[in-house]
């Protein structure tokens, strides 16, 4: 964008803020009510305008101000398998020394990137080194793709069989250009992807999901959780990102950013009392555990964002 367009845009935003400050509340409500009644008008500008109400998907965040976001929620239907999680952390930490070279191996990835870094990236790398999957299906792409490829290349150098790496992403990130020869990119949203892409996964393979994080009609999250997961084979590992269970999503996301994500609540409901699936590694829970076990294991906890990767596995004894 040229300099004059930048100045024009800045002037426009400043004018809009000034108008909102002086516009009488009654006039503002009338304007917004008209917008809500004529959604096609605001659709053209890329905005939704909705009146606050108890049945709206975005809550009145003023009612959330007094809520306790720092205490874990009740999760009566979940078996956290904390001892098994701790054992898995110790197991993968045996390769933690390899993380020292990861930023060079996966450039331009950095542990402090703010998107997919820290302990989340460390665990992804180490789990792929441990499992050596034959297939990896990734919903979304970005820094995680670079980390995964670094692990898969190291596996190949160690003599492991080749891994088919597929990314479903309508808009592949430019950061992944350097691995485009090793990854098959399908520019298809997960909700429209052929089911065979997922159902070809076998024991030890990985479905890595970092998608929209919200429940929409015909969306990616309900398609993956309610249609695909129940039909995966025994032994398949599944990853979701930005899962803070047993805590709610962060206060700042809900109140300051109005980021009302809902994915983790559907995952909790799916796992509650489910005899076919088990929690393998809930990194945010381990992050908050006494003794800082992720940091103690050398998994780069404390670098970048708080970890929030969530790994689950279809039990070997289950029959799809």
mmCIF file with all atom_site columns, C-alpha atoms in Angstrom, residues 56 60 119 127 164 241 286:
data_model
loop_
_atom_site.group_PDB
_atom_site.id
_atom_site.type_symbol
_atom_site.label_atom_id
_atom_site.label_alt_id
_atom_site.label_comp_id
_atom_site.label_asym_id
_atom_site.label_entity_id
_atom_site.label_seq_id
_atom_site.pdbx_PDB_ins_code
_atom_site.Cartn_x
_atom_site.Cartn_y
_atom_site.Cartn_z
_atom_site.occupancy
_atom_site.B_iso_or_equiv
_atom_site.pdbx_formal_charge
_atom_site.auth_seq_id
_atom_site.auth_comp_id
_atom_site.auth_asym_id
_atom_site.auth_atom_id
_atom_site.pdbx_PDB_model_num
ATOM 1 C CA . UNK A 1 56  ? -26.178 -15.240 20.778 1.00 0.00 ? 56  UNK A CA 1
ATOM 2 C CA . UNK A 1 60  ? -21.997 -10.190 26.859 1.00 0.00 ? 60  UNK A CA 1
ATOM 3 C CA . UNK A 1 119 ? 6.844   -26.699 24.471 1.00 0.00 ? 119 UNK A CA 1
ATOM 4 C CA . UNK A 1 127 ? 6.717   -37.277 19.475 1.00 0.00 ? 127 UNK A CA 1
ATOM 5 C CA . UNK A 1 164 ? 3.656   -39.263 3.715  1.00 0.00 ? 164 UNK A CA 1
ATOM 6 C CA . UNK A 1 241 ? -3.939  -26.816 19.276 1.00 0.00 ? 241 UNK A CA 1
ATOM 7 C CA . UNK A 1 286 ? 1.394   -30.368 32.368 1.00 0.00 ? 286 UNK A CA 1
#
